[in-house]
mmCIF file with all atom_site columns, C-alpha atoms and ligand atoms in Angstrom:
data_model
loop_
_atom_site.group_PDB
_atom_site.id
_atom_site.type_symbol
_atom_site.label_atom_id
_atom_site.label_alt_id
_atom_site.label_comp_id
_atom_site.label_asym_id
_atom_site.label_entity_id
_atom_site.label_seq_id
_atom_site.pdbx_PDB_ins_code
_atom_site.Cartn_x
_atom_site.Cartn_y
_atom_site.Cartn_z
_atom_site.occupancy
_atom_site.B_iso_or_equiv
_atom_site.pdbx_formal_charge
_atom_site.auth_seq_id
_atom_site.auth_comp_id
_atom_site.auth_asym_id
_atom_site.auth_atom_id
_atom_site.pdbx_PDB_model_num
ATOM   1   C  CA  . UNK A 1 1   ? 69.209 90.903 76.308  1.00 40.00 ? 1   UNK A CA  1
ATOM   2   C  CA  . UNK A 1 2   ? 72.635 89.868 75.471  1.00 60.00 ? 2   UNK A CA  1
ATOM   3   C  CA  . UNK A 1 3   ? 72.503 86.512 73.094  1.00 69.00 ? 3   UNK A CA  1
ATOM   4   C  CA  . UNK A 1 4   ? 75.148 85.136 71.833  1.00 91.00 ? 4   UNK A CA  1
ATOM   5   C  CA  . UNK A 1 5   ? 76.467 81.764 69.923  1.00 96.00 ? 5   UNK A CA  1
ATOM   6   C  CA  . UNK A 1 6   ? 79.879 80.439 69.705  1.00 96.00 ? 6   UNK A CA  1
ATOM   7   C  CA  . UNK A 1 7   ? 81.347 77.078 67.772  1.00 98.00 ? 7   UNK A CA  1
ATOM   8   C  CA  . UNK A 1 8   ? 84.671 76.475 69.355  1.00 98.00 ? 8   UNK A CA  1
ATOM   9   C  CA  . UNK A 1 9   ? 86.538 73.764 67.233  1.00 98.00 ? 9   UNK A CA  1
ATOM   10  C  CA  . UNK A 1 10  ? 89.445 72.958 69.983  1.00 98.00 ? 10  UNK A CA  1
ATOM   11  C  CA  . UNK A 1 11  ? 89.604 73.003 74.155  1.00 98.00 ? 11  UNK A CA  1
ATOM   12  C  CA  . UNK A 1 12  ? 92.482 75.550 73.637  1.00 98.00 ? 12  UNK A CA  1
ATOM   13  C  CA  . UNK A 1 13  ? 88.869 78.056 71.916  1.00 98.00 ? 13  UNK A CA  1
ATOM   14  C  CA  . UNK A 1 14  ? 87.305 76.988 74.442  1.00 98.00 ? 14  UNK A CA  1
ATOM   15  C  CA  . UNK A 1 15  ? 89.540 78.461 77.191  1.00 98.00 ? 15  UNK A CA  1
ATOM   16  C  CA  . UNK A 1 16  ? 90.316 81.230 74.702  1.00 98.00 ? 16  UNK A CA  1
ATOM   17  C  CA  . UNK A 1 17  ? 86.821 81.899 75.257  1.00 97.00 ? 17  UNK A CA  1
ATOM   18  C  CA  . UNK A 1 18  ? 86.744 81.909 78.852  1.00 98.00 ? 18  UNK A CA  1
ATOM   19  C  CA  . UNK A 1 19  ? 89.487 84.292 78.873  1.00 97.00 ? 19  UNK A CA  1
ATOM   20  C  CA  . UNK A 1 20  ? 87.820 86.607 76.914  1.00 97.00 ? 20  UNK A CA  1
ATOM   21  C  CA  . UNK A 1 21  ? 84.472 86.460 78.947  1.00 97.00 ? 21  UNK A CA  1
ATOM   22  C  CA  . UNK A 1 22  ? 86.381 86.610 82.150  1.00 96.00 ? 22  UNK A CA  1
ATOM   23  C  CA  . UNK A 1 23  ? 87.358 90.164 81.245  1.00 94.00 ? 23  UNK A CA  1
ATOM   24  C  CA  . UNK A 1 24  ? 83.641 91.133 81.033  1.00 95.00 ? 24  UNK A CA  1
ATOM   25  C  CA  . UNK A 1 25  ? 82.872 90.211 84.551  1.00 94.00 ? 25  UNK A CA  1
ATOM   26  C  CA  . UNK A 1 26  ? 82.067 92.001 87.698  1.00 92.00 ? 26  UNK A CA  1
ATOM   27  C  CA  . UNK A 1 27  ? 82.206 91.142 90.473  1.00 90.00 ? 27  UNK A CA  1
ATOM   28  C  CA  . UNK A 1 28  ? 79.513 89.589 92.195  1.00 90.00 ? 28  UNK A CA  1
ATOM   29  C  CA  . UNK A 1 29  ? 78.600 88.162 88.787  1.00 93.00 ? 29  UNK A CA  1
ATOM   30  C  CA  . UNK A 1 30  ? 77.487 84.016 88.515  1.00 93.00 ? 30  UNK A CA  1
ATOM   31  C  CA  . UNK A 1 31  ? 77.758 82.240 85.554  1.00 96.00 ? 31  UNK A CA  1
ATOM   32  C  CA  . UNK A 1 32  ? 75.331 78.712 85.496  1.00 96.00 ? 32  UNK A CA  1
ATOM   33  C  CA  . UNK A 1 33  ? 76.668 76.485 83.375  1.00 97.00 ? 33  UNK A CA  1
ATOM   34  C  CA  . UNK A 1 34  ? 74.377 73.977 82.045  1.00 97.00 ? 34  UNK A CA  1
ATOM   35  C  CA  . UNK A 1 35  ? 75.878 71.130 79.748  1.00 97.00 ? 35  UNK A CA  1
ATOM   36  C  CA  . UNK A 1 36  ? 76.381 66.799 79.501  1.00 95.00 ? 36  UNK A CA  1
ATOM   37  C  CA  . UNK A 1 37  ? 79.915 65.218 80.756  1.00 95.00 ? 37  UNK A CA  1
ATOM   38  C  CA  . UNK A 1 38  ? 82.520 66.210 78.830  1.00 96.00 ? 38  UNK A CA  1
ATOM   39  C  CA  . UNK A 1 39  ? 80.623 69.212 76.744  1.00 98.00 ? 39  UNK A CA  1
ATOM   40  C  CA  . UNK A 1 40  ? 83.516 71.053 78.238  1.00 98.00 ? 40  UNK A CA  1
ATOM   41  C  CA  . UNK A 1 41  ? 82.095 73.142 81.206  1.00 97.00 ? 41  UNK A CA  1
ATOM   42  C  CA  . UNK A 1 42  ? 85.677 72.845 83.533  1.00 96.00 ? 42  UNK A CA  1
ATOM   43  C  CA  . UNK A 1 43  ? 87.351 73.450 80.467  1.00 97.00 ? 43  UNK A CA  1
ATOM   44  C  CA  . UNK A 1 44  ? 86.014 77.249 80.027  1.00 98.00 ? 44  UNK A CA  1
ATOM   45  C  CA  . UNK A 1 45  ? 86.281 77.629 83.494  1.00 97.00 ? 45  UNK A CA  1
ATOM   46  C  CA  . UNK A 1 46  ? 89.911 77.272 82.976  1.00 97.00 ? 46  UNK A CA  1
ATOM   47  C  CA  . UNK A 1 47  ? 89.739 79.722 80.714  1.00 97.00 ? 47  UNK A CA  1
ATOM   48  C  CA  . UNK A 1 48  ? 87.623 81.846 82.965  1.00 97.00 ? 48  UNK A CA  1
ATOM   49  C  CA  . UNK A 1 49  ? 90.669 81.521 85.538  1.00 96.00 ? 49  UNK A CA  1
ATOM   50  C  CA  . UNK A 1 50  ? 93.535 82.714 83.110  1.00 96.00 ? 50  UNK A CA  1
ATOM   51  C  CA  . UNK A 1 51  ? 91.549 86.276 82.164  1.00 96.00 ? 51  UNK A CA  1
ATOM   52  C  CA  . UNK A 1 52  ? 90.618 86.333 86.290  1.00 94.00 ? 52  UNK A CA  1
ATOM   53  C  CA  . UNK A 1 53  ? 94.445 86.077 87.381  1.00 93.00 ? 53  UNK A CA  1
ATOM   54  C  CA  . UNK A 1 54  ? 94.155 82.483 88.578  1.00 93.00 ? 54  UNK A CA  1
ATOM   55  C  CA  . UNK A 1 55  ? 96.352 79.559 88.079  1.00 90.00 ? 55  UNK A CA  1
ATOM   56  C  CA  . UNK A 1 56  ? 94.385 77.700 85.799  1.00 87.00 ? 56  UNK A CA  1
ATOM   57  C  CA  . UNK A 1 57  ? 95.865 74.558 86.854  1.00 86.00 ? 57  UNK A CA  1
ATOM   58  C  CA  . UNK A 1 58  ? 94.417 74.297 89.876  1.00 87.00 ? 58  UNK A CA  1
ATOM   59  C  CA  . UNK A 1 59  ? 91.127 74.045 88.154  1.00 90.00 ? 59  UNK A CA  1
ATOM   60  C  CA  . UNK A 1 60  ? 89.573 70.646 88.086  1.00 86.00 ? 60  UNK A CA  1
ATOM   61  C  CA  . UNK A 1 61  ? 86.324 69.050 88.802  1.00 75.00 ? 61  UNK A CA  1
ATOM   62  C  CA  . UNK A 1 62  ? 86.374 67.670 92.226  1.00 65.00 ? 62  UNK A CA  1
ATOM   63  C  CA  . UNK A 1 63  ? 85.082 64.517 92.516  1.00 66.00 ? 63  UNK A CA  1
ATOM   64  C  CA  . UNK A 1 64  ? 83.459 64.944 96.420  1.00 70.00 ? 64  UNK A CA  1
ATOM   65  C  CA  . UNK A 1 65  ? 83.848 68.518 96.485  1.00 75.00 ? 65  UNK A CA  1
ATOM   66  C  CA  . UNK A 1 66  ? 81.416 71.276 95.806  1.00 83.00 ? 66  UNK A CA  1
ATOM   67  C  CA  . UNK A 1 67  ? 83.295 74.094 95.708  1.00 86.00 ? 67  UNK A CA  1
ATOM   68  C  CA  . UNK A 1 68  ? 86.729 75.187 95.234  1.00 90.00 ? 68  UNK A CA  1
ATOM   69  C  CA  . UNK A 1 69  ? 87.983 79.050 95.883  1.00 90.00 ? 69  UNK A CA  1
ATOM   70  C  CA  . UNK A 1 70  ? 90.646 80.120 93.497  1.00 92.00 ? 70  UNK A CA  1
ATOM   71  C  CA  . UNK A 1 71  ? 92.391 83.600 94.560  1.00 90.00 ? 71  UNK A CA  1
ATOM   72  C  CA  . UNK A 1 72  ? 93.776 85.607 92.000  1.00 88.00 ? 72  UNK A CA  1
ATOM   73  C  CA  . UNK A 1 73  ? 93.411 88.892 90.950  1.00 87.00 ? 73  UNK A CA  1
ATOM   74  C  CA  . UNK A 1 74  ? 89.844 88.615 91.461  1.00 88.00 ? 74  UNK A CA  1
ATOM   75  C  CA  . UNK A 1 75  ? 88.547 85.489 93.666  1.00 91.00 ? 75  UNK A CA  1
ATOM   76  C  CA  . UNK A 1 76  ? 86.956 82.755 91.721  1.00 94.00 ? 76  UNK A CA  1
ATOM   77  C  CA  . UNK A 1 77  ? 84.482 80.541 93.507  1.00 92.00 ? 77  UNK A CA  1
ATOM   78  C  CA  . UNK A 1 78  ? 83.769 76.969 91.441  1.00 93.00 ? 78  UNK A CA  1
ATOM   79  C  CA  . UNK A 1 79  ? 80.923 75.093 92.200  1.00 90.00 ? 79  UNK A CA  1
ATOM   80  C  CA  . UNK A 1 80  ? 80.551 71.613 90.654  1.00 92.00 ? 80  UNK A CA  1
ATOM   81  C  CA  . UNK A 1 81  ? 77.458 70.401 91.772  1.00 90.00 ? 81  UNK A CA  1
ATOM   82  C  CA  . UNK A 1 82  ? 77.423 67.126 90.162  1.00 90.00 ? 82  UNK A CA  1
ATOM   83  C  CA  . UNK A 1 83  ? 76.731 65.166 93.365  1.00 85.00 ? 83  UNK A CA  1
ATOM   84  C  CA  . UNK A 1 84  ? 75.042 67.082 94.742  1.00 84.00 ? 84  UNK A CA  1
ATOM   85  C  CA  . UNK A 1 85  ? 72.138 64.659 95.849  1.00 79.00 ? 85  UNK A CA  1
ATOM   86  C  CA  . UNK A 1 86  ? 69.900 67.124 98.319  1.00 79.00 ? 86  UNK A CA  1
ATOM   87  C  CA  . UNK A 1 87  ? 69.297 70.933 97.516  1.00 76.00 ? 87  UNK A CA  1
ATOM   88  C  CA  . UNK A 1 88  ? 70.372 70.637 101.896 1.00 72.00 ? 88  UNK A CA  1
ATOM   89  C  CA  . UNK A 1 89  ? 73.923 70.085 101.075 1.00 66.00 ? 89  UNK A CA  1
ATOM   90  C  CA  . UNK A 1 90  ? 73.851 73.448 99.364  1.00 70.00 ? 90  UNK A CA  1
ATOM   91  C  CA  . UNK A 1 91  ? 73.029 75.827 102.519 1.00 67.00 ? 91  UNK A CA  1
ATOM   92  C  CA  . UNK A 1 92  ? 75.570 73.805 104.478 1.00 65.00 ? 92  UNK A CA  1
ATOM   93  C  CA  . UNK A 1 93  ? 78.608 74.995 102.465 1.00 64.00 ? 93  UNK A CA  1
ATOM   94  C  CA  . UNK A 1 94  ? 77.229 78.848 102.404 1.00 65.00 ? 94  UNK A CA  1
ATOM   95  C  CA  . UNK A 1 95  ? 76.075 78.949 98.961  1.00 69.00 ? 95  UNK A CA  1
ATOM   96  C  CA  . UNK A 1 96  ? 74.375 82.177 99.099  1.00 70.00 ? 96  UNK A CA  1
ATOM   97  C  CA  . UNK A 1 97  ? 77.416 83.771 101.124 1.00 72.00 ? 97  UNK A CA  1
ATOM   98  C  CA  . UNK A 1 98  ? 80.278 83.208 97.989  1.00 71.00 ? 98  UNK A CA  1
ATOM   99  C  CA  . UNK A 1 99  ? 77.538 83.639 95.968  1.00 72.00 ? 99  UNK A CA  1
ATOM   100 C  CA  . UNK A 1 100 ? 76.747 87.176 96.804  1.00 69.00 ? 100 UNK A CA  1
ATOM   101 C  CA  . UNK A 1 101 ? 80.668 88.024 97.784  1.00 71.00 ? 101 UNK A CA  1
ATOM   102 C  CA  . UNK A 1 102 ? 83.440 89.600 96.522  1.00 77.00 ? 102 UNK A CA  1
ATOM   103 C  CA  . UNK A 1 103 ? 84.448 87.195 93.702  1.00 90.00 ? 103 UNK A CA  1
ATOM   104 C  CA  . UNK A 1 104 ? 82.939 85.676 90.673  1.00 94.00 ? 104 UNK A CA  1
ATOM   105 C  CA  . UNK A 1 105 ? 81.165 82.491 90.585  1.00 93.00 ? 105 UNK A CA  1
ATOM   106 C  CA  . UNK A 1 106 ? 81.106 79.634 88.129  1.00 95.00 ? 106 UNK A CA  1
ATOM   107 C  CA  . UNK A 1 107 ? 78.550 76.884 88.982  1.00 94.00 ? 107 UNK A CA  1
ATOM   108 C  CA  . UNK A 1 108 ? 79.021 73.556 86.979  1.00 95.00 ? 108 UNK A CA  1
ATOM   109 C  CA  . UNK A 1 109 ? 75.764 71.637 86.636  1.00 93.00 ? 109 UNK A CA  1
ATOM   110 C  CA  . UNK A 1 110 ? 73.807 74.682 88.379  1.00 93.00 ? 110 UNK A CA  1
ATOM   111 C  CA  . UNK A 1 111 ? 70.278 72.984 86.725  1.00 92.00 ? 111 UNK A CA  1
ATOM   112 C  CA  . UNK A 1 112 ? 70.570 70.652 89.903  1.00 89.00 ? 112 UNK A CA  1
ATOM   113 C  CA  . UNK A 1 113 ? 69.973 74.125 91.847  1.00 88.00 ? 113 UNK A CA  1
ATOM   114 C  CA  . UNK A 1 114 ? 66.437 73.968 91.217  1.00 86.00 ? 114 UNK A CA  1
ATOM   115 C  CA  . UNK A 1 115 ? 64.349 76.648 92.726  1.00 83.00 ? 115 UNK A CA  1
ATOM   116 C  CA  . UNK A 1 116 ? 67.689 78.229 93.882  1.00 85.00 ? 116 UNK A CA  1
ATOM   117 C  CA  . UNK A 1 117 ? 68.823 79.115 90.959  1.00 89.00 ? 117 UNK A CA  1
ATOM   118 C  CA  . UNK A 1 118 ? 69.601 82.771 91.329  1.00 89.00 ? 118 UNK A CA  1
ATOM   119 C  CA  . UNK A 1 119 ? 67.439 85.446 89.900  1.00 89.00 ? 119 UNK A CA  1
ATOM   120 C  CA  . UNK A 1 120 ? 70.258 86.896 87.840  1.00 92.00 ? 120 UNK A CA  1
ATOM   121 C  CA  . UNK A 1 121 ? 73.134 85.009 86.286  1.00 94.00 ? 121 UNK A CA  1
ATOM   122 C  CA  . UNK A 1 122 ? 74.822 85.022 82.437  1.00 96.00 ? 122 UNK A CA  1
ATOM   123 C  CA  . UNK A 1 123 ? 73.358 81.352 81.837  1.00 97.00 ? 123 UNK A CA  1
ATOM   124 C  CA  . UNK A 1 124 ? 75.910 79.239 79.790  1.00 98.00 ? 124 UNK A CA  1
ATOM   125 C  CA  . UNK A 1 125 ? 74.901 76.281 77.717  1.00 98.00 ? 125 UNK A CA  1
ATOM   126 C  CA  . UNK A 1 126 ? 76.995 74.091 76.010  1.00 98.00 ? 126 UNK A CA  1
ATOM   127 C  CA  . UNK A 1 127 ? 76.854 71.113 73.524  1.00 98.00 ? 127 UNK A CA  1
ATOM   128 C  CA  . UNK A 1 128 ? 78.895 68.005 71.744  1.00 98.00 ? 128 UNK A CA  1
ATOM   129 C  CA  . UNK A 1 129 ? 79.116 68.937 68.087  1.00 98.00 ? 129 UNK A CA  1
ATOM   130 C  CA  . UNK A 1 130 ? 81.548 66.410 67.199  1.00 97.00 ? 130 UNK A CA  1
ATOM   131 C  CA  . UNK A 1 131 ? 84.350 64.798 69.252  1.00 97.00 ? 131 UNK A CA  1
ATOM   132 C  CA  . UNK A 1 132 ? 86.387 68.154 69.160  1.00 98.00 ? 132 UNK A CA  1
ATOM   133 C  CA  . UNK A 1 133 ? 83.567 70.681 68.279  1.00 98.00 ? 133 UNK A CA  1
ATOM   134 C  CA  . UNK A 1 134 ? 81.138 72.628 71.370  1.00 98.00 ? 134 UNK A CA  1
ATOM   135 C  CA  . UNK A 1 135 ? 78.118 74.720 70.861  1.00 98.00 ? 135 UNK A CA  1
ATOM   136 C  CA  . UNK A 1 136 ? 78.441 77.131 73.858  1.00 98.00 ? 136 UNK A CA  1
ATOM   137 C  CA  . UNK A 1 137 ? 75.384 79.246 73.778  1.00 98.00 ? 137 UNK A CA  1
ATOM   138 C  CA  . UNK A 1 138 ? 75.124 82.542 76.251  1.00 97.00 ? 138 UNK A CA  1
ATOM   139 C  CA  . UNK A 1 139 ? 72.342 84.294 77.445  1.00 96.00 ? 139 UNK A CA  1
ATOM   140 C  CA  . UNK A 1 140 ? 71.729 86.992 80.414  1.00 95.00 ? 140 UNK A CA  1
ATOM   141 C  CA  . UNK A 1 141 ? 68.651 85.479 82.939  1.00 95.00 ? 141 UNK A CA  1
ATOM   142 C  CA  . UNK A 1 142 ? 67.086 88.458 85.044  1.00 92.00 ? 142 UNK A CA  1
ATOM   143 C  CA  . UNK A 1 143 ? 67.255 91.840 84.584  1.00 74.00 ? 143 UNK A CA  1
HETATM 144 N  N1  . LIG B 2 .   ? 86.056 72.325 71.630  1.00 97.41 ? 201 LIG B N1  1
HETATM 145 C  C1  . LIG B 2 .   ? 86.240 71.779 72.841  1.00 97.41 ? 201 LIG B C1  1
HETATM 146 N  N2  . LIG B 2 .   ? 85.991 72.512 73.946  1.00 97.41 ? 201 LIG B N2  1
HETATM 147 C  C2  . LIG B 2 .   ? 86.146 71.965 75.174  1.00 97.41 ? 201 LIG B C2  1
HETATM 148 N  N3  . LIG B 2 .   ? 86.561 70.706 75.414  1.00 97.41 ? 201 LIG B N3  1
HETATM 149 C  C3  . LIG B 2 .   ? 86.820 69.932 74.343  1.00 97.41 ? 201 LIG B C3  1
HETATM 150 C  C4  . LIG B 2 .   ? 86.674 70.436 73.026  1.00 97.41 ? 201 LIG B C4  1
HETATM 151 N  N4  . LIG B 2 .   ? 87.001 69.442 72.156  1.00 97.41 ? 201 LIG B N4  1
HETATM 152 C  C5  . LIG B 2 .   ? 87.333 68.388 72.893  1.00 97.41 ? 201 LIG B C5  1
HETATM 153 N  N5  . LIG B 2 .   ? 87.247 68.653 74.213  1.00 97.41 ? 201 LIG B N5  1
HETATM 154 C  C6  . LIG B 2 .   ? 87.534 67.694 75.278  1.00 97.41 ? 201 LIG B C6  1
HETATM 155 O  O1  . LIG B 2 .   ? 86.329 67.426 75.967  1.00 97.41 ? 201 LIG B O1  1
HETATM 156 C  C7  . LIG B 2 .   ? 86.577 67.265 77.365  1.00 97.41 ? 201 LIG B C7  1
HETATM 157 C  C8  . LIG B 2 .   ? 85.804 68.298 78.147  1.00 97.41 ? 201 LIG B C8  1
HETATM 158 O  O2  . LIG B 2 .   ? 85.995 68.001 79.493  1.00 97.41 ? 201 LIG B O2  1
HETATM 159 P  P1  . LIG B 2 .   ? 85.549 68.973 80.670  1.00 97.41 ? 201 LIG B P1  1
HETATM 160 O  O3  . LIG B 2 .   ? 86.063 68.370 81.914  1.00 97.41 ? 201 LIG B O3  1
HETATM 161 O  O4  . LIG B 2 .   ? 85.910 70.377 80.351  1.00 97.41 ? 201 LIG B O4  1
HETATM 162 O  O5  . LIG B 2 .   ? 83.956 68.813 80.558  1.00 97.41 ? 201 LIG B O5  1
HETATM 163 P  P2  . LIG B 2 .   ? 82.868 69.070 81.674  1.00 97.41 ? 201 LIG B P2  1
HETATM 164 O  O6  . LIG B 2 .   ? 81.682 69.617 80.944  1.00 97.41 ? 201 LIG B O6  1
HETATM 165 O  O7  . LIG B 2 .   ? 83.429 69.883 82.782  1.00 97.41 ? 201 LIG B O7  1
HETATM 166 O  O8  . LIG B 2 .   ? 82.553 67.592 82.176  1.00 97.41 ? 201 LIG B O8  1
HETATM 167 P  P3  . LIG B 2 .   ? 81.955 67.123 83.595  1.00 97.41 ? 201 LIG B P3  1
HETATM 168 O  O9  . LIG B 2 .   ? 80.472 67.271 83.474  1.00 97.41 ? 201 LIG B O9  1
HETATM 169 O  O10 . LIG B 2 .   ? 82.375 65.704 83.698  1.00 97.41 ? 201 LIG B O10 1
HETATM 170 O  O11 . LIG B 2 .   ? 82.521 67.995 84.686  1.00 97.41 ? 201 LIG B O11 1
HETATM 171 C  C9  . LIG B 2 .   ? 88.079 67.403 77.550  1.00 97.41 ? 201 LIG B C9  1
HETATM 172 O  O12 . LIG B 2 .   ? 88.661 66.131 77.515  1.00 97.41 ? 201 LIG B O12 1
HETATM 173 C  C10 . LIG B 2 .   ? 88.490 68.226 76.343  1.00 97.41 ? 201 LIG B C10 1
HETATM 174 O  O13 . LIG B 2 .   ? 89.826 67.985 75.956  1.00 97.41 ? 201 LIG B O13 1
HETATM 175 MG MG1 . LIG B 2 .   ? 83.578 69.573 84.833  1.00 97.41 ? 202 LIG B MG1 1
#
């Protein structure tokens, strides 16, 4: 199983990161990301959407949306599931569908998925060190 541990010291690592991991990805693949407010989960994904193709300013976390589709070179589907109150409101926007498509999908706060929690995903944890320092932690679930 593929472990692995990185201390990024600025959000410009952190993206630097993403980019990096982005090149790694199939597609198909979903990356949970597990982590408080502000341990810098959109951040990465921004990263994420440089190495995929995708504008990376047009990543954000919605505040009443669930999912955003970035096209690029490859499609990027980003879940933030912050509000999401009832696991309900996750078969009514197709979850399974964008899941199991064409693109890659990021899912921000995917521990509120429960039981639906897909049986394979590269599971992405990250932690406050210090105002400008992030433990992001990787690890491949299933398989
Ligand atoms: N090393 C770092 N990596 C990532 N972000 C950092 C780092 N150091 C400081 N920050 C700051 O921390 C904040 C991270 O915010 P971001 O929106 O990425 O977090 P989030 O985990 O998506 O939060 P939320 O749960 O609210 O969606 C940003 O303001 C960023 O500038
Ligand atoms: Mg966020």
């Amino acid at each position: 199983m593929r472990k692995e541990q990185i201390l990024s010291k600025s959000p410009e690592e952190t993206k630097a990161f993403g980019k990096r991991l982005a090149k790694t990805l199939h597609k198909g693949d979903i990356l949970c990301l597990f982590g408080d407010l502000g341990s810098g989960k959109t951040t990465l994904i921004k990263g994420i959407a440089q190495g995929l193709g995708v504008n990376e300013t047009k990543v954000n976390s919605p505040t009443f949306v669930l999912l955003n589709i970035y096209e690029g070179a490859r499609t990027l589907y980003h879940f933030d599931l912050y509000r999401l109150e009832d696991l309900k409101g996750i078969s009514s926007i197709g979850y399974d569908e964008f899941l199991y498509g064409n693109g890659v999908s990021v899912i921000e706060w995917a521990d509120r998925l429960g039981e639906f929690l897909p049986d394979e995903y590269l599971k992405i944890e990250m932690k406050h060190k210090s105002s400008e320092e992030r433990i992001i932690k990787i690890s491949k679930k299933g398989n």
